[in-house]
Amino acid sequence: MFAATAVALTAVLTAGTAGCGNPEFTYVNLHDGEIYFKVPASWRQVDQKALQEFFEPGDPASAMAQIRKERMALAAYDAHAEPSVSHFYGLGTQDEPFVFVRTTALFPTERDAISLNSMRDAFLPFTADRRRQLEQLPGYPLSAFEPLIDEVVHPGDGVRGVHVRFNYAIRGARTQTFDVTSYLAADGQRVSTMMIRCSAECYRKRAQELDKISKSFTIKRPIG
């Protein structure tokens, strides 16, 4: 089943000369190897059950929850010594980065509605319209939006997508930088998104390391 093979650790790249030293990166595959990325080997994987519950709240035994589980694969890695899905927004992290990847098979209505702007707004509001909508909510925890990067990307094989980077001041945490890359498969059937988060200060200091993670995010053409 798709969910059973959603996350597969496939290889590690050693630092320096092959066969010498400790592993530098962990390579991760989603969706039977079609989605690929790498993270520093010292980062720890976030508990899969907690991750599922974070993105699919409610009764996990419901019919819709089961359908979503089969259509969606998730993976997250945390540089914090105690990895937690609660670090998604930067709360209680001691200023450590976090990376999250999700790939989702779209329902027909979702395929009809998908756009570059909806991919920009994959996790947090980036577009002006979406920000205006959410800012009206009581107790809205985000403020001081700062756009840093906004680009349309075409990585090849008919895949298209967006890459955005932005800052938000989040209640209960320092200002956070979010780097989001979202790809729509060539057949329009699947959206795959990577989010990297760290405080703005952390992101500036570790930009080279975090950019390696972002650039490793790859969508491969299905075999067959």
PDB file of C-alpha atoms in Angstrom:
ATOM      1  CA  MET A   1       0.000   0.000   0.000  1.00  0.00           C
ATOM      2  CA  PHE A   2       1.098   3.579  -0.674  1.00  0.00           C
ATOM      3  CA  ALA A   3       1.018   4.649   2.971  1.00  0.00           C
ATOM      4  CA  ALA A   4       3.132   1.695   4.058  1.00  0.00           C
ATOM      5  CA  THR A   5       5.939   2.675   1.689  1.00  0.00           C
ATOM      6  CA  ALA A   6       5.571   6.433   1.940  1.00  0.00           C
ATOM      7  CA  VAL A   7       8.902   7.133   3.614  1.00  0.00           C
ATOM      8  CA  ALA A   8      11.969   5.118   2.674  1.00  0.00           C
ATOM      9  CA  LEU A   9      15.470   5.836   3.857  1.00  0.00           C
ATOM     10  CA  THR A  10      17.564   4.877   0.867  1.00  0.00           C
ATOM     11  CA  ALA A  11      21.162   5.964   1.301  1.00  0.00           C
ATOM     12  CA  VAL A  12      23.650   8.209   3.044  1.00  0.00           C
ATOM     13  CA  LEU A  13      26.401  10.302   1.540  1.00  0.00           C
ATOM     14  CA  THR A  14      29.655  10.197   3.484  1.00  0.00           C
ATOM     15  CA  ALA A  15      31.592  13.323   4.181  1.00  0.00           C
ATOM     16  CA  GLY A  16      34.861  13.769   2.300  1.00  0.00           C
ATOM     17  CA  THR A  17      36.252  10.722   0.539  1.00  0.00           C
ATOM     18  CA  ALA A  18      33.786   7.869  -0.012  1.00  0.00           C
ATOM     19  CA  GLY A  19      34.018   5.306   2.745  1.00  0.00           C
ATOM     20  CA  CYS A  20      35.707   7.704   5.192  1.00  0.00           C
ATOM     21  CA  GLY A  21      34.297   9.671   8.096  1.00  0.00           C
ATOM     22  CA  ASN A  22      30.732   9.968   9.316  1.00  0.00           C
ATOM     23  CA  PRO A  23      27.697  10.307   7.047  1.00  0.00           C
ATOM     24  CA  GLU A  24      27.083  13.909   5.976  1.00  0.00           C
ATOM     25  CA  PHE A  25      23.531  13.558   4.681  1.00  0.00           C
ATOM     26  CA  THR A  26      20.501  11.342   5.028  1.00  0.00           C
ATOM     27  CA  TYR A  27      18.703  10.757   1.711  1.00  0.00           C
ATOM     28  CA  VAL A  28      14.927  10.368   1.928  1.00  0.00           C
ATOM     29  CA  ASN A  29      12.421   9.105  -0.650  1.00  0.00           C
ATOM     30  CA  LEU A  30       8.661   9.562  -0.689  1.00  0.00           C
ATOM     31  CA  HIS A  31       6.069   7.943  -2.938  1.00  0.00           C
ATOM     32  CA  ASP A  32       8.192   4.976  -3.978  1.00  0.00           C
ATOM     33  CA  GLY A  33      11.208   7.113  -4.808  1.00  0.00           C
ATOM     34  CA  GLU A  34       9.528   9.723  -7.014  1.00  0.00           C
ATOM     35  CA  ILE A  35      10.061  12.454  -4.411  1.00  0.00           C
ATOM     36  CA  TYR A  36      13.584  12.907  -3.134  1.00  0.00           C
ATOM     37  CA  PHE A  37      15.441  15.184  -0.714  1.00  0.00           C
ATOM     38  CA  LYS A  38      18.362  15.149   1.685  1.00  0.00           C
ATOM     39  CA  VAL A  39      18.988  16.490   5.194  1.00  0.00           C
ATOM     40  CA  PRO A  40      22.085  16.609   7.406  1.00  0.00           C
ATOM     41  CA  ALA A  41      22.683  13.203   8.957  1.00  0.00           C
ATOM     42  CA  SER A  42      22.595  14.675  12.461  1.00  0.00           C
ATOM     43  CA  TRP A  43      18.952  15.744  12.067  1.00  0.00           C
ATOM     44  CA  ARG A  44      16.340  13.445  13.547  1.00  0.00           C
ATOM     45  CA  GLN A  45      13.121  12.218  11.974  1.00  0.00           C
ATOM     46  CA  VAL A  46       9.869  13.460  13.516  1.00  0.00           C
ATOM     47  CA  ASP A  47       7.502  10.748  14.725  1.00  0.00           C
ATOM     48  CA  GLN A  48       5.322   9.703  11.793  1.00  0.00           C
ATOM     49  CA  LYS A  49       2.155   9.143  13.823  1.00  0.00           C
ATOM     50  CA  ALA A  50       2.420  12.575  15.450  1.00  0.00           C
ATOM     51  CA  LEU A  51       2.973  14.117  12.029  1.00  0.00           C
ATOM     52  CA  GLN A  52      -0.124  12.445  10.616  1.00  0.00           C
ATOM     53  CA  GLU A  53      -2.231  13.607  13.550  1.00  0.00           C
ATOM     54  CA  PHE A  54      -0.936  17.175  13.205  1.00  0.00           C
ATOM     55  CA  PHE A  55      -2.110  17.415   9.585  1.00  0.00           C
ATOM     56  CA  GLU A  56      -5.180  15.190   9.897  1.00  0.00           C
ATOM     57  CA  PRO A  57      -6.817  16.157  13.209  1.00  0.00           C
ATOM     58  CA  GLY A  58     -10.001  14.394  14.219  1.00  0.00           C
ATOM     59  CA  ASP A  59     -10.950  10.747  14.192  1.00  0.00           C
ATOM     60  CA  PRO A  60      -8.192   8.792  12.400  1.00  0.00           C
ATOM     61  CA  ALA A  61     -10.668   5.938  11.813  1.00  0.00           C
ATOM     62  CA  SER A  62     -13.063   8.085   9.763  1.00  0.00           C
ATOM     63  CA  ALA A  63     -13.495   7.257   6.092  1.00  0.00           C
ATOM     64  CA  MET A  64     -12.083  10.609   4.953  1.00  0.00           C
ATOM     65  CA  ALA A  65      -9.047  10.262   7.234  1.00  0.00           C
ATOM     66  CA  GLN A  66      -8.308   6.858   5.740  1.00  0.00           C
ATOM     67  CA  ILE A  67      -8.636   8.197   2.203  1.00  0.00           C
ATOM     68  CA  ARG A  68      -6.326  11.102   2.972  1.00  0.00           C
ATOM     69  CA  LYS A  69      -3.806   8.774   4.567  1.00  0.00           C
ATOM     70  CA  GLU A  70      -3.624   6.682   1.411  1.00  0.00           C
ATOM     71  CA  ARG A  71      -3.293   9.736  -0.839  1.00  0.00           C
ATOM     72  CA  MET A  72      -0.735  11.668   1.205  1.00  0.00           C
ATOM     73  CA  ALA A  73       2.834  10.977   2.314  1.00  0.00           C
ATOM     74  CA  LEU A  74       4.614  13.079   4.920  1.00  0.00           C
ATOM     75  CA  ALA A  75       8.131  13.329   6.296  1.00  0.00           C
ATOM     76  CA  ALA A  76       9.774  15.792   8.663  1.00  0.00           C
ATOM     77  CA  TYR A  77      13.265  16.154  10.081  1.00  0.00           C
ATOM     78  CA  ASP A  78      14.303  18.331  13.004  1.00  0.00           C
ATOM     79  CA  ALA A  79      17.741  19.603  14.006  1.00  0.00           C
ATOM     80  CA  HIS A  80      16.554  19.859  17.613  1.00  0.00           C
ATOM     81  CA  ALA A  81      17.847  17.225  20.054  1.00  0.00           C
ATOM     82  CA  GLU A  82      14.230  16.270  20.802  1.00  0.00           C
ATOM     83  CA  PRO A  83      12.397  16.313  17.455  1.00  0.00           C
ATOM     84  CA  SER A  84       8.757  17.348  17.603  1.00  0.00           C
ATOM     85  CA  VAL A  85       6.021  18.321  15.177  1.00  0.00           C
ATOM     86  CA  SER A  86       5.346  21.253  17.517  1.00  0.00           C
ATOM     87  CA  HIS A  87       8.534  22.823  16.132  1.00  0.00           C
ATOM     88  CA  PHE A  88       6.821  23.262  12.754  1.00  0.00           C
ATOM     89  CA  TYR A  89       6.179  26.954  13.540  1.00  0.00           C
ATOM     90  CA  GLY A  90       9.300  27.539  15.616  1.00  0.00           C
ATOM     91  CA  LEU A  91       7.838  27.218  19.103  1.00  0.00           C
ATOM     92  CA  GLY A  92      10.275  25.960  21.735  1.00  0.00           C
ATOM     93  CA  THR A  93      13.001  24.986  19.274  1.00  0.00           C
ATOM     94  CA  GLN A  94      16.011  26.756  20.814  1.00  0.00           C
ATOM     95  CA  ASP A  95      16.516  28.170  17.325  1.00  0.00           C
ATOM     96  CA  GLU A  96      17.004  24.923  15.409  1.00  0.00           C
ATOM     97  CA  PRO A  97      15.839  24.402  11.795  1.00  0.00           C
ATOM     98  CA  PHE A  98      13.035  22.096  10.743  1.00  0.00           C
ATOM     99  CA  VAL A  99      12.188  20.617   7.328  1.00  0.00           C
ATOM    100  CA  PHE A 100       8.853  19.182   6.249  1.00  0.00           C
ATOM    101  CA  VAL A 101       7.861  17.495   2.982  1.00  0.00           C
ATOM    102  CA  ARG A 102       4.384  16.495   1.858  1.00  0.00           C
ATOM    103  CA  THR A 103       3.207  14.886  -1.360  1.00  0.00           C
ATOM    104  CA  THR A 104      -0.507  14.611  -2.071  1.00  0.00           C
ATOM    105  CA  ALA A 105      -2.565  12.981  -4.804  1.00  0.00           C
ATOM    106  CA  LEU A 106      -5.211  15.533  -5.748  1.00  0.00           C
ATOM    107  CA  PHE A 107      -8.949  14.964  -5.898  1.00  0.00           C
ATOM    108  CA  PRO A 108     -10.609  16.118  -9.165  1.00  0.00           C
ATOM    109  CA  THR A 109     -11.953  19.283  -7.522  1.00  0.00           C
ATOM    110  CA  GLU A 110      -8.484  20.052  -6.160  1.00  0.00           C
ATOM    111  CA  ARG A 111      -6.930  19.576  -9.599  1.00  0.00           C
ATOM    112  CA  ASP A 112      -9.398  22.068 -11.034  1.00  0.00           C
ATOM    113  CA  ALA A 113      -8.550  24.645  -8.372  1.00  0.00           C
ATOM    114  CA  ILE A 114      -4.754  24.293  -8.229  1.00  0.00           C
ATOM    115  CA  SER A 115      -2.761  27.373  -9.195  1.00  0.00           C
ATOM    116  CA  LEU A 116       0.642  28.905  -8.636  1.00  0.00           C
ATOM    117  CA  ASN A 117      -0.899  31.116  -5.968  1.00  0.00           C
ATOM    118  CA  SER A 118      -2.442  28.199  -4.097  1.00  0.00           C
ATOM    119  CA  MET A 119       1.005  26.559  -4.109  1.00  0.00           C
ATOM    120  CA  ARG A 120       2.506  29.787  -2.728  1.00  0.00           C
ATOM    121  CA  ASP A 121      -0.027  29.563   0.114  1.00  0.00           C
ATOM    122  CA  ALA A 122       0.637  25.858   0.731  1.00  0.00           C
ATOM    123  CA  PHE A 123       1.321  26.174   4.473  1.00  0.00           C
ATOM    124  CA  LEU A 124       1.155  29.827   5.441  1.00  0.00           C
ATOM    125  CA  PRO A 125      -0.420  32.796   3.671  1.00  0.00           C
ATOM    126  CA  PHE A 126       1.935  34.384   1.157  1.00  0.00           C
ATOM    127  CA  THR A 127      -0.377  36.035  -1.369  1.00  0.00           C
ATOM    128  CA  ALA A 128      -2.077  39.302  -0.450  1.00  0.00           C
ATOM    129  CA  ASP A 129      -5.591  37.890  -0.864  1.00  0.00           C
ATOM    130  CA  ARG A 130      -4.934  34.971   1.458  1.00  0.00           C
ATOM    131  CA  ARG A 131      -3.252  37.181   4.042  1.00  0.00           C
ATOM    132  CA  ARG A 132      -6.229  39.562   4.069  1.00  0.00           C
ATOM    133  CA  GLN A 133      -8.615  36.657   4.587  1.00  0.00           C
ATOM    134  CA  LEU A 134      -6.758  35.187   7.553  1.00  0.00           C
ATOM    135  CA  GLU A 135      -5.870  38.470   9.229  1.00  0.00           C
ATOM    136  CA  GLN A 136      -9.571  38.903  10.004  1.00  0.00           C
ATOM    137  CA  LEU A 137      -9.601  35.842  12.265  1.00  0.00           C
ATOM    138  CA  PRO A 138      -9.724  36.505  16.039  1.00  0.00           C
ATOM    139  CA  GLY A 139      -6.414  35.824  17.741  1.00  0.00           C
ATOM    140  CA  TYR A 140      -4.526  35.479  14.457  1.00  0.00           C
ATOM    141  CA  PRO A 141      -0.928  34.666  15.546  1.00  0.00           C
ATOM    142  CA  LEU A 142       1.035  35.938  12.519  1.00  0.00           C
ATOM    143  CA  SER A 143       2.237  39.478  11.867  1.00  0.00           C
ATOM    144  CA  ALA A 144       4.973  41.517  10.169  1.00  0.00           C
ATOM    145  CA  PHE A 145       4.965  39.574   6.882  1.00  0.00           C
ATOM    146  CA  GLU A 146       8.120  40.148   4.812  1.00  0.00           C
ATOM    147  CA  PRO A 147       8.432  38.617   1.306  1.00  0.00           C
ATOM    148  CA  LEU A 148      12.006  37.645   0.444  1.00  0.00           C
ATOM    149  CA  ILE A 149      11.835  35.435  -2.674  1.00  0.00           C
ATOM    150  CA  ASP A 150       9.011  34.744  -5.133  1.00  0.00           C
ATOM    151  CA  GLU A 151       9.835  32.811  -8.282  1.00  0.00           C
ATOM    152  CA  VAL A 152       8.198  30.393 -10.701  1.00  0.00           C
ATOM    153  CA  VAL A 153      10.325  27.286 -11.270  1.00  0.00           C
ATOM    154  CA  HIS A 154      10.437  24.651 -14.031  1.00  0.00           C
ATOM    155  CA  PRO A 155      12.751  21.856 -12.864  1.00  0.00           C
ATOM    156  CA  GLY A 156      12.114  19.689 -15.953  1.00  0.00           C
ATOM    157  CA  ASP A 157      10.027  16.707 -17.089  1.00  0.00           C
ATOM    158  CA  GLY A 158       6.965  18.950 -17.330  1.00  0.00           C
ATOM    159  CA  VAL A 159       6.994  19.743 -13.612  1.00  0.00           C
ATOM    160  CA  ARG A 160       6.186  23.344 -12.696  1.00  0.00           C
ATOM    161  CA  GLY A 161       5.985  25.127  -9.410  1.00  0.00           C
ATOM    162  CA  VAL A 162       6.956  28.008  -7.167  1.00  0.00           C
ATOM    163  CA  HIS A 163       9.691  28.862  -4.717  1.00  0.00           C
ATOM    164  CA  VAL A 164       8.931  31.474  -2.058  1.00  0.00           C
ATOM    165  CA  ARG A 165      10.727  32.646   1.046  1.00  0.00           C
ATOM    166  CA  PHE A 166       9.258  34.968   3.639  1.00  0.00           C
ATOM    167  CA  ASN A 167       9.368  36.080   7.260  1.00  0.00           C
ATOM    168  CA  TYR A 168       6.621  36.131   9.856  1.00  0.00           C
ATOM    169  CA  ALA A 169       6.626  37.256  13.450  1.00  0.00           C
ATOM    170  CA  ILE A 170       4.821  34.455  15.269  1.00  0.00           C
ATOM    171  CA  ARG A 171       3.232  34.883  18.663  1.00  0.00           C
ATOM    172  CA  GLY A 172       5.256  32.871  21.172  1.00  0.00           C
ATOM    173  CA  ALA A 173       8.352  32.690  18.944  1.00  0.00           C
ATOM    174  CA  ARG A 174      10.878  35.031  17.404  1.00  0.00           C
ATOM    175  CA  THR A 175      10.583  36.087  13.772  1.00  0.00           C
ATOM    176  CA  GLN A 176      10.755  32.980  11.588  1.00  0.00           C
ATOM    177  CA  THR A 177      11.916  32.498   8.005  1.00  0.00           C
ATOM    178  CA  PHE A 178       9.961  30.015   5.889  1.00  0.00           C
ATOM    179  CA  ASP A 179      11.313  28.669   2.598  1.00  0.00           C
ATOM    180  CA  VAL A 180       8.650  26.839   0.559  1.00  0.00           C
ATOM    181  CA  THR A 181       9.065  24.975  -2.731  1.00  0.00           C
ATOM    182  CA  SER A 182       5.932  23.468  -4.245  1.00  0.00           C
ATOM    183  CA  TYR A 183       5.786  21.356  -7.414  1.00  0.00           C
ATOM    184  CA  LEU A 184       2.849  20.220  -9.536  1.00  0.00           C
ATOM    185  CA  ALA A 185       3.513  16.952 -11.396  1.00  0.00           C
ATOM    186  CA  ALA A 186       3.427  17.046 -15.195  1.00  0.00           C
ATOM    187  CA  ASP A 187       0.117  15.155 -15.287  1.00  0.00           C
ATOM    188  CA  GLY A 188      -1.459  17.533 -12.757  1.00  0.00           C
ATOM    189  CA  GLN A 189      -2.295  14.647 -10.427  1.00  0.00           C
ATOM    190  CA  ARG A 190       0.036  15.361  -7.506  1.00  0.00           C
ATOM    191  CA  VAL A 191       1.429  18.327  -5.561  1.00  0.00           C
ATOM    192  CA  SER A 192       4.666  17.958  -3.599  1.00  0.00           C
ATOM    193  CA  THR A 193       5.873  20.647  -1.204  1.00  0.00           C
ATOM    194  CA  MET A 194       8.936  21.228   0.949  1.00  0.00           C
ATOM    195  CA  MET A 195       9.026  23.746   3.792  1.00  0.00           C
ATOM    196  CA  ILE A 196      12.195  24.722   5.644  1.00  0.00           C
ATOM    197  CA  ARG A 197      11.844  26.836   8.776  1.00  0.00           C
ATOM    198  CA  CYS A 198      14.236  28.524  11.150  1.00  0.00           C
ATOM    199  CA  SER A 199      14.387  31.881  12.896  1.00  0.00           C
ATOM    200  CA  ALA A 200      15.398  34.770  10.662  1.00  0.00           C
ATOM    201  CA  GLU A 201      18.737  35.006  12.453  1.00  0.00           C
ATOM    202  CA  CYS A 202      19.280  31.251  12.176  1.00  0.00           C
ATOM    203  CA  TYR A 203      18.407  31.276   8.488  1.00  0.00           C
ATOM    204  CA  ARG A 204      20.972  33.971   7.746  1.00  0.00           C
ATOM    205  CA  LYS A 205      23.683  32.086   9.630  1.00  0.00           C
ATOM    206  CA  ARG A 206      22.867  28.687   8.118  1.00  0.00           C
ATOM    207  CA  ALA A 207      21.759  29.788   4.649  1.00  0.00           C
ATOM    208  CA  GLN A 208      24.320  27.668   2.803  1.00  0.00           C
ATOM    209  CA  GLU A 209      23.316  24.515   4.667  1.00  0.00           C
ATOM    210  CA  LEU A 210      19.575  25.160   4.269  1.00  0.00           C
ATOM    211  CA  ASP A 211      19.915  26.017   0.579  1.00  0.00           C
ATOM    212  CA  LYS A 212      21.496  22.584   0.002  1.00  0.00           C
ATOM    213  CA  ILE A 213      18.378  20.994   1.448  1.00  0.00           C
ATOM    214  CA  SER A 214      16.073  23.168  -0.651  1.00  0.00           C
ATOM    215  CA  LYS A 215      17.984  22.473  -3.872  1.00  0.00           C
ATOM    216  CA  SER A 216      17.986  18.718  -3.194  1.00  0.00           C
ATOM    217  CA  PHE A 217      14.180  18.585  -3.395  1.00  0.00           C
ATOM    218  CA  THR A 218      13.549  16.654  -6.615  1.00  0.00           C
ATOM    219  CA  ILE A 219      10.543  15.231  -8.438  1.00  0.00           C
ATOM    220  CA  LYS A 220      11.441  12.261 -10.625  1.00  0.00           C
ATOM    221  CA  ARG A 221       9.430  11.079 -13.605  1.00  0.00           C
ATOM    222  CA  PRO A 222       7.511   7.875 -12.723  1.00  0.00           C
ATOM    223  CA  ILE A 223       8.885   4.703 -14.296  1.00  0.00           C
ATOM    224  CA  GLY A 224       6.555   2.970 -16.690  1.00  0.00           C
TER     225      GLY A 224
END
